[in-house]
XYZ file of C-alpha atoms in Angstrom:
578
model
C 24.214 9.638 -11.403
C 22.251 12.084 -13.574
C 22.577 15.849 -13.043
C 19.980 17.705 -10.798
C 16.999 19.471 -12.582
C 17.160 22.101 -10.219
C 19.851 24.242 -8.517
C 21.280 23.097 -5.026
C 20.225 26.509 -3.737
C 16.598 26.793 -5.328
C 13.521 27.170 -3.140
C 12.385 24.027 -4.793
C 15.285 22.066 -3.313
C 14.851 23.988 0.113
C 11.111 22.756 -0.007
C 12.064 19.255 -0.694
C 14.571 18.847 1.945
C 12.436 20.746 4.680
C 9.415 18.695 3.907
C 10.983 15.456 3.040
C 8.367 12.654 3.352
C 8.326 9.411 2.035
C 4.791 8.249 1.676
C 2.971 10.097 -1.387
C -0.219 10.697 0.034
C 1.283 13.055 2.764
C 3.692 15.169 0.417
C 2.747 18.549 -0.871
C 1.798 19.467 -4.609
C 5.142 21.287 -4.994
C 7.066 17.864 -4.131
C 4.905 16.089 -6.511
C 5.764 18.401 -9.227
C 9.357 18.942 -8.590
C 10.048 15.094 -7.473
C 8.664 13.433 -10.309
C 10.990 11.719 -12.597
C 9.945 11.740 -16.340
C 11.418 8.625 -17.967
C 9.583 6.419 -20.419
C 8.694 3.658 -17.885
C 6.605 6.676 -16.011
C 5.343 8.362 -18.996
C 3.916 4.822 -20.172
C 2.017 4.491 -16.868
C 0.658 8.003 -16.873
C -0.279 7.739 -20.454
C -2.480 4.616 -19.403
C -4.065 6.657 -16.747
C -4.724 9.432 -19.120
C -6.133 7.179 -21.746
C -9.643 5.810 -22.370
C -10.899 2.947 -20.784
C -10.527 1.338 -17.490
C -7.010 0.574 -15.908
C -5.863 -1.359 -12.995
C -2.625 0.175 -11.622
C -0.985 -2.691 -9.856
C 1.961 -2.631 -7.459
C 3.139 -3.331 -3.653
C 3.020 -0.750 -1.176
C 5.597 2.138 -1.890
C 5.935 1.360 -5.488
C 4.481 4.732 -6.765
C 0.761 4.203 -7.445
C -0.303 7.143 -5.323
C 2.634 9.622 -6.488
C 1.804 8.456 -10.158
C -2.138 9.166 -9.589
C -1.403 12.589 -7.806
C 0.824 13.737 -10.487
C -1.327 12.583 -13.193
C -4.468 14.564 -11.288
C -2.143 17.701 -10.778
C -1.539 17.458 -14.943
C -5.191 17.434 -15.479
C -6.226 20.016 -13.280
C -3.562 22.610 -14.845
C -3.797 21.582 -18.333
C -7.160 22.005 -20.245
C -6.895 20.018 -23.031
C -6.293 16.871 -20.939
C -9.384 15.125 -19.376
C -11.187 16.163 -16.060
C -9.545 14.011 -13.239
C -11.012 13.377 -10.104
C -8.413 11.807 -7.295
C -10.039 10.007 -4.489
C -8.521 7.864 -1.870
C -10.044 4.942 -0.027
C -7.603 4.223 2.419
C -10.087 4.391 5.344
C -12.294 1.605 4.057
C -11.503 -0.542 6.987
C -13.106 1.786 9.521
C -16.500 0.669 7.857
C -15.900 -3.032 8.511
C -17.685 -3.287 11.762
C -20.967 -2.325 9.721
C -20.645 -5.871 8.123
C -21.478 -7.247 11.450
C -23.947 -4.682 12.842
C -25.950 -3.744 9.653
C -27.856 -6.105 7.105
C -27.463 -3.464 4.472
C -23.743 -2.845 5.188
C -22.897 -2.886 1.410
C -25.371 -0.447 0.440
C -23.892 1.815 3.424
C -20.298 1.034 1.885
C -21.637 1.894 -1.552
C -22.908 5.360 -0.424
C -19.526 5.976 1.444
C -17.829 5.301 -1.900
C -19.908 7.428 -4.005
C -19.936 10.212 -1.272
C -16.293 10.203 -1.377
C -16.253 10.646 -5.025
C -18.831 13.673 -4.868
C -16.625 15.207 -2.342
C -13.544 14.747 -4.292
C -15.642 16.307 -7.247
C -16.475 19.713 -5.150
C -12.887 19.789 -3.630
C -11.559 19.804 -7.399
C -13.950 22.602 -8.345
C -12.534 25.035 -5.872
C -9.194 24.530 -7.589
C -10.614 25.007 -11.248
C -10.824 28.431 -12.646
C -14.403 29.883 -13.437
C -17.922 29.501 -11.917
C -17.826 26.643 -9.498
C -19.900 23.531 -10.115
C -21.507 21.795 -7.216
C -21.494 18.240 -7.463
C -23.018 17.645 -4.468
C -26.129 20.055 -4.982
C -26.016 18.434 -8.505
C -26.699 14.936 -6.713
C -29.556 16.456 -4.701
C -28.008 16.737 -1.491
C -25.249 19.123 -0.014
C -21.572 19.220 0.680
C -22.066 19.204 4.440
C -24.331 16.405 4.366
C -21.883 14.364 2.496
C -19.138 15.288 4.622
C -21.185 14.395 7.748
C -21.992 11.151 6.433
C -18.416 10.235 5.456
C -17.068 11.430 8.870
C -19.555 9.568 10.721
C -19.170 6.229 8.883
C -15.352 6.415 9.343
C -15.663 7.273 13.107
C -18.180 4.297 13.867
C -20.869 6.712 14.837
C -24.501 5.990 14.379
C -25.953 7.600 11.203
C -28.553 10.536 11.609
C -31.859 10.344 9.860
C -30.587 12.679 7.271
C -27.660 10.309 6.713
C -30.135 7.556 6.225
C -31.669 9.638 3.559
C -28.560 10.383 1.919
C -27.653 6.565 1.852
C -30.842 5.845 0.102
C -30.771 8.401 -2.515
C -27.179 7.880 -3.653
C -26.746 5.713 -6.629
C -24.121 4.983 -9.296
C -26.286 6.547 -12.085
C -26.721 9.714 -10.276
C -22.990 10.030 -9.566
C -21.778 9.198 -12.987
C -24.368 11.586 -14.309
C -23.012 14.465 -12.095
C -19.530 13.568 -13.242
C -20.346 13.965 -16.881
C -22.337 17.294 -16.037
C -19.113 18.448 -14.569
C -17.033 17.859 -17.558
C -19.633 19.642 -19.607
C -19.602 22.624 -17.100
C -15.735 22.891 -17.586
C -15.625 22.132 -21.283
C -13.554 18.752 -20.580
C -14.347 16.081 -23.343
C -14.112 13.319 -20.944
C -13.295 12.321 -17.345
C -10.679 9.775 -15.646
C -11.522 8.846 -11.977
C -8.332 8.031 -10.119
C -9.455 5.713 -7.290
C -6.439 5.092 -5.042
C -6.177 2.397 -2.277
C -8.630 0.372 -4.311
C -7.526 -2.933 -3.247
C -9.776 -3.539 -0.166
C -7.746 -6.755 0.442
C -8.726 -7.064 4.143
C -12.473 -7.059 3.661
C -13.367 -9.111 0.514
C -17.134 -8.212 0.694
C -16.228 -4.645 0.314
C -13.741 -5.577 -2.412
C -16.193 -7.382 -4.432
C -18.766 -4.574 -4.031
C -16.004 -1.624 -4.963
C -15.357 -3.501 -8.240
C -18.812 -3.669 -8.992
C -19.100 0.049 -8.587
C -16.074 0.501 -10.605
C -17.530 -1.664 -13.744
C -20.837 0.348 -13.301
C -19.324 3.613 -13.687
C -17.345 2.916 -16.399
C -18.988 4.897 -19.601
C -17.649 6.302 -22.854
C -16.630 9.689 -21.334
C -15.942 8.301 -17.740
C -12.736 5.949 -17.351
C -11.990 4.499 -13.861
C -8.523 3.977 -13.002
C -7.746 1.967 -9.767
C -4.818 0.899 -8.077
C -4.628 -2.499 -6.817
C -2.180 -5.108 -5.401
C -0.303 -7.821 -7.301
C -1.606 -11.377 -6.628
C -3.940 -10.825 -4.164
C -6.813 -8.471 -5.046
C -10.144 -10.420 -5.778
C -12.348 -8.860 -7.956
C -15.655 -10.874 -7.668
C -17.636 -12.863 -9.950
C -19.047 -9.920 -12.140
C -15.587 -8.033 -12.570
C -13.189 -9.533 -15.160
C -10.114 -7.897 -14.848
C -8.624 -9.328 -18.160
C -11.752 -8.162 -20.090
C -12.999 -5.150 -18.183
C -9.573 -3.127 -18.582
C -5.888 -2.975 -18.714
C -3.493 -3.642 -16.067
C -0.436 -1.765 -15.825
C 2.369 -2.431 -13.269
C 3.867 0.411 -11.123
C 6.429 -1.916 -9.636
C 9.876 -1.290 -11.294
C 11.704 -4.314 -12.105
C 15.444 -4.372 -10.825
C 16.078 -5.863 -14.535
C 14.844 -2.872 -15.995
C 17.257 -1.442 -18.326
C 17.138 1.863 -16.747
C 16.643 0.620 -13.286
C 19.535 2.504 -11.656
C 19.137 5.615 -13.621
C 15.653 5.871 -12.772
C 15.937 5.209 -9.231
C 19.042 7.531 -9.070
C 16.874 10.333 -10.353
C 14.175 9.716 -7.923
C 16.482 9.994 -5.130
C 18.120 13.257 -6.411
C 14.785 14.794 -7.155
C 13.067 13.851 -3.889
C 15.969 13.742 -1.320
C 18.775 15.817 -2.770
C 20.771 15.590 0.556
C 21.193 11.936 -0.216
C 23.700 12.774 -3.130
C 26.361 13.015 -0.201
C 26.231 9.226 0.067
C 28.925 7.535 -2.048
C 28.031 6.407 -5.579
C 28.558 2.853 -4.648
C 26.423 2.981 -1.298
C 23.701 4.598 -3.297
C 23.699 2.090 -6.023
C 23.502 -0.741 -3.499
C 20.630 0.664 -1.956
C 18.812 1.155 -5.148
C 18.978 -2.759 -5.513
C 18.125 -3.403 -1.912
C 14.870 -1.135 -2.330
C 13.951 -3.799 -4.820
C 12.088 -1.354 -7.133
C 10.150 0.316 -4.504
C 11.182 4.213 -4.193
C 9.605 4.662 -0.866
C 12.021 2.097 0.411
C 15.176 3.608 -1.443
C 14.357 7.213 -0.126
C 13.926 5.897 3.464
C 17.235 3.867 3.286
C 18.909 6.871 1.617
C 17.821 9.199 4.354
C 18.917 6.671 7.147
C 22.477 6.710 5.346
C 22.722 10.525 5.422
C 21.227 10.998 9.056
C 23.688 8.370 10.780
C 27.171 8.078 11.218
C 29.239 4.817 10.490
C 32.553 3.957 10.596
C 32.989 2.242 7.262
C 30.705 2.066 4.064
C 30.117 -1.566 4.768
C 29.051 -1.192 8.109
C 26.545 1.601 7.230
C 25.133 -0.558 4.228
C 24.781 -3.852 6.245
C 23.156 -2.026 9.000
C 20.485 -0.042 6.879
C 19.826 -3.266 4.617
C 19.236 -5.571 7.760
C 16.976 -2.967 9.355
C 15.022 -2.741 6.172
C 14.842 -6.563 5.952
C 13.470 -6.412 9.599
C 10.743 -3.713 8.686
C 9.705 -5.547 5.473
C 9.171 -8.826 7.423
C 7.369 -7.091 10.297
C 5.166 -5.440 7.628
C 4.337 -8.788 6.410
C 3.641 -10.432 9.631
C 1.420 -7.742 10.523
C -1.152 -9.304 7.557
C -1.454 -11.954 10.460
C -2.437 -9.496 13.121
C -4.782 -7.430 10.564
C -6.458 -10.794 9.622
C -6.340 -13.560 12.213
C -7.793 -15.889 9.474
C -4.410 -15.485 7.692
C -2.208 -15.990 10.650
C -1.112 -19.432 9.879
C -0.608 -18.718 6.163
C 1.643 -15.696 6.998
C 3.684 -17.935 9.247
C 4.355 -20.585 7.052
C 4.883 -18.054 4.177
C 7.963 -16.533 6.063
C 9.598 -19.929 6.506
C 9.131 -20.116 2.777
C 10.524 -17.004 2.160
C 13.512 -17.672 4.036
C 13.883 -21.110 2.309
C 14.008 -19.341 -0.880
C 16.449 -17.003 0.093
C 18.714 -19.868 1.299
C 18.283 -21.691 -2.234
C 19.292 -18.628 -4.350
C 22.206 -17.998 -1.862
C 23.393 -21.800 -2.500
C 22.916 -21.505 -6.119
C 25.171 -18.361 -6.580
C 27.935 -20.049 -4.314
C 27.754 -23.130 -6.664
C 27.808 -20.973 -9.504
C 31.053 -19.067 -8.047
C 32.699 -22.247 -7.912
C 32.264 -23.174 -11.569
C 32.531 -19.971 -13.719
C 31.651 -16.715 -11.602
C 30.184 -15.163 -14.562
C 26.524 -14.755 -13.851
C 23.971 -14.465 -10.789
C 20.998 -16.389 -9.959
C 18.131 -14.649 -8.480
C 14.866 -16.510 -9.379
C 13.302 -19.719 -8.202
C 10.579 -21.622 -10.207
C 7.840 -23.459 -8.061
C 5.945 -25.826 -10.072
C 2.316 -24.716 -10.300
C 0.658 -28.354 -10.528
C 2.195 -28.788 -7.053
C 0.183 -26.107 -5.277
C -3.179 -26.158 -3.665
C -5.104 -23.012 -3.656
C -4.376 -21.920 0.013
C -0.845 -22.463 -1.048
C -0.964 -20.084 -3.862
C -2.760 -17.622 -1.599
C 0.330 -18.044 0.717
C 2.628 -17.157 -2.126
C 0.419 -14.133 -3.245
C 0.704 -12.563 0.304
C 4.386 -12.678 0.231
C 3.745 -10.789 -3.430
C 1.309 -8.346 -1.943
C 4.018 -7.340 0.807
C 6.790 -6.836 -1.693
C 8.964 -9.736 -0.614
C 8.603 -11.617 -3.832
C 8.473 -10.309 -7.542
C 6.891 -12.646 -9.866
C 8.017 -12.918 -13.445
C 5.810 -14.420 -16.047
C 5.233 -18.306 -15.749
C 6.931 -20.764 -17.816
C 6.361 -24.271 -18.879
C 8.752 -27.037 -19.221
C 6.816 -29.688 -20.963
C 3.124 -30.980 -20.336
C 1.805 -30.102 -16.810
C 5.105 -28.577 -15.610
C 4.363 -25.064 -15.421
C 6.362 -22.996 -12.853
C 5.638 -19.903 -11.234
C 8.866 -17.780 -11.289
C 9.775 -15.816 -8.183
C 12.564 -13.755 -7.136
C 13.056 -12.976 -3.474
C 13.576 -9.489 -2.278
C 17.227 -8.436 -2.909
C 17.783 -6.804 0.409
C 17.177 -10.224 1.825
C 19.737 -11.714 -0.692
C 22.230 -9.130 -0.006
C 21.854 -9.660 3.768
C 22.209 -13.492 3.677
C 25.421 -12.596 1.262
C 24.154 -14.097 -1.972
C 26.053 -11.745 -3.727
C 29.433 -11.759 -2.060
C 31.215 -14.470 -3.965
C 31.537 -16.888 -1.260
C 33.256 -14.501 1.004
C 32.259 -13.463 4.416
C 31.119 -9.710 3.347
C 32.005 -7.805 0.334
C 32.145 -4.116 0.034
C 29.107 -1.939 -1.633
C 31.171 -1.716 -4.709
C 31.853 -5.538 -4.966
C 28.113 -6.537 -4.391
C 27.112 -3.933 -6.945
C 29.536 -5.417 -9.511
C 27.983 -8.970 -8.510
C 24.510 -7.779 -9.205
C 25.398 -6.247 -12.534
C 26.304 -9.743 -13.920
C 24.101 -11.239 -16.417
C 21.277 -13.483 -15.145
C 21.141 -17.358 -15.227
C 18.561 -18.098 -18.049
C 17.042 -20.893 -16.008
C 15.400 -20.478 -12.664
C 16.283 -22.811 -9.808
C 13.442 -25.281 -10.026
C 11.651 -26.938 -7.059
C 8.213 -28.325 -5.934
C 6.801 -27.021 -2.982
C 7.148 -30.314 -1.408
C 10.831 -29.844 -1.219
C 10.682 -26.417 0.076
C 8.205 -26.933 2.960
C 8.078 -29.962 5.043
C 4.848 -32.096 5.250
C 4.318 -30.815 8.773
C 4.567 -27.154 7.512
C 2.186 -27.786 4.538
C -0.440 -29.132 6.987
C -0.127 -25.626 8.643
C -1.523 -23.883 5.530
C -4.882 -23.339 6.643
C -7.300 -20.650 7.345
C -7.514 -19.870 11.094
C -10.719 -19.755 12.837
C -11.352 -17.111 15.618
C -11.720 -18.652 19.062
C -14.946 -18.073 21.080
C -14.980 -14.341 22.234
C -15.801 -15.191 25.758
C -14.201 -18.645 26.979
C -11.063 -18.569 24.064
C -11.928 -22.139 23.094
C -10.904 -22.967 19.563
C -13.552 -23.343 17.063
C -14.202 -27.074 15.465
C -15.475 -25.873 12.160
C -15.789 -22.540 9.819
C -19.475 -22.919 9.973
C -19.988 -23.227 13.710
C -22.336 -20.759 15.031
C -22.007 -21.563 18.937
C -19.158 -22.137 21.241
C -19.488 -25.852 21.862
C -17.678 -25.206 25.393
C -19.864 -22.188 26.728
C -22.581 -21.902 24.443
C -21.950 -18.323 23.395
C -22.822 -17.094 19.970
C -19.710 -16.959 17.737
C -18.625 -13.891 15.903
C -16.024 -13.199 13.499
C -12.841 -11.236 14.327
C -12.734 -7.652 13.011
C -9.727 -5.947 12.027
C -10.962 -2.525 12.824
C -12.139 -3.670 16.208
C -8.945 -5.461 16.955
C -7.218 -2.071 16.054
C -9.504 0.136 18.098
C -8.552 -2.129 21.110
C -4.914 -1.390 21.049
C -3.510 0.582 23.740
C -1.824 4.053 23.328
C 1.555 2.210 24.307
C 1.388 0.738 20.831
C 1.621 4.375 19.328
C 5.213 5.790 18.971
C 4.344 9.397 19.068
C 2.419 9.438 22.528
C 4.646 9.952 25.319
C 4.327 8.337 28.899
C 3.144 11.482 30.418
C 0.263 11.790 27.737
C -0.610 8.191 28.411
C -0.661 9.000 32.099
C -3.006 11.906 31.333
C -5.435 9.966 29.013
C -5.670 7.179 31.641
C -6.498 9.696 34.372
C -9.536 10.471 31.844
C -10.498 7.137 31.241
C -9.143 6.859 27.837
C -7.425 3.568 27.799
C -7.540 2.320 23.915
C -7.202 4.002 20.412
C -10.848 3.599 19.857
C -11.707 5.991 22.707
C -9.962 8.891 20.656
C -11.103 7.722 17.245
C -14.852 7.516 18.354
C -14.928 11.337 19.666
C -16.867 13.798 17.277
C -14.327 16.463 18.366
C -11.055 14.928 19.582
C -9.297 17.899 19.723
C -11.863 19.790 21.768
C -12.117 16.932 24.220
C -8.552 16.364 24.703
C -8.179 20.113 25.439
C -10.233 19.691 28.538
C -7.663 17.767 30.016
C -5.285 19.722 32.392
C -1.863 20.685 30.957
C -3.234 19.708 27.470
C -3.367 22.753 24.919
C -3.928 23.242 21.448
C -0.574 21.871 20.230
C -0.377 19.074 22.458
C -3.918 17.819 21.809
C -3.229 18.015 18.039
C 0.007 16.053 18.270
C -1.919 13.311 20.208
C -4.689 13.139 17.601
C -2.380 13.166 14.817
C -0.125 10.261 16.450
C -3.281 8.196 16.868
C -4.820 8.837 13.479
C -1.473 8.114 11.620
C -0.980 4.801 13.491
C -4.526 3.666 12.611
C -4.201 4.752 8.943
C -0.830 2.861 8.930
C -2.290 -0.193 10.715
C -5.223 -0.454 8.390
C -3.594 0.317 5.128
């Protein structure tokens, strides 16, 4: 392990341990500063964010996109020779999804919400910069209060006021871009970077296409947008060409990177110093099981330090199996968030399990031969894939269950997609145990340090999935909302059984209809009090203009208890819709 950069008894370490939080959008500025690892890999990503031109920062959840953007924003805020940096998160975009079914101008409203959030971020930044304050909202011929009200109402599903409608009609891309350039002149910065976090609006393709049209239009000689996206699944629309508009940079650290363990180890030491009590072999195994995702490593490291296990092997087995379950649960939640994808998600889970078994069996055969290499990759013949089957694989990549390497060709019409299954699943399946029943952390780590096989295990999808399973690779049509009769076709407008007009399922609406029993932070006592006051589902709280005040009207619910309930609901909704 590398040496700690700050002393064990320093205030910085105390702050890191006291406020430990895996999600980068929840941690404090102090943790961002002290918990950032400065290796060439990170420096190259940050250099791309600071440079001119449009950049797409690509990686699955937890791979460090938000952390890198927030660190870049902090540097630019404090170092006047760097560009002016505006950081904006769009993680609440799905709250606007119902507008697609209730307003004919939903895309215009979404554009106003996007531009409004950017202007509010400009005003928030201006409060932190030295000198006379620049007001971006006033420069855009509105006010911060009006923008905040518009954004709040849209995110809570509340009808817009007449003043809101005026703001929607007057905000434009040209106006906001001009305001941003004025702000750069005001603070004597040569140019601007706009850090657009959570920009992969994959669950609402209509908004995603509109969003990247905005990104493309905002790009200017002095204005450089930088957007975080997901690998394999982000659809940019017909007018945005990712390969030509800018540069794609990966934030997903490959487990084959020459400094992988050094980088992950330093992240653990800086972000969670208490984890250094874990034995070296345990830390290294958890690094591999994290599969290049720092958030996963920190979560497993904390679980090790906060639990008591009889042996190292028992502890790592338990933690890695728990991690496998949570990763698969997150992947399967895509089917709940987007019912149209539920069959793709189900078949994709079967495909993933098959790939894990193939890699395990390949290593068992290799161990019987020479036992000097390891196999981690399967090559699936591209020509054998339909567009929907490719989409199914991309969903596994988005969830971080598969890591895609550059495609290779073995002759005419024989191109392969090279995919590495999540190492935690491979470890759990004893793919690196040398044929034994288990393997200590040290033995598994030694196995993983072997050189990799030169070629992947090559397969056609027809050999990985049965004909029956491939027939299930389809988009699911939501049933009639009244009688629940399945639809006959995608273009069907009315139910053929009861005649009710058919509508598409809404992810946001489905989330709002969930009961409070789904939220871990709400006690049975609190659920009973909410029920007594006619609050049954999450939407009953989200829709309130001032939920804290309304909850305090309930007997025995004071300020702190109301805040706990509101925070628990909002955190659950944000996680569900992220």
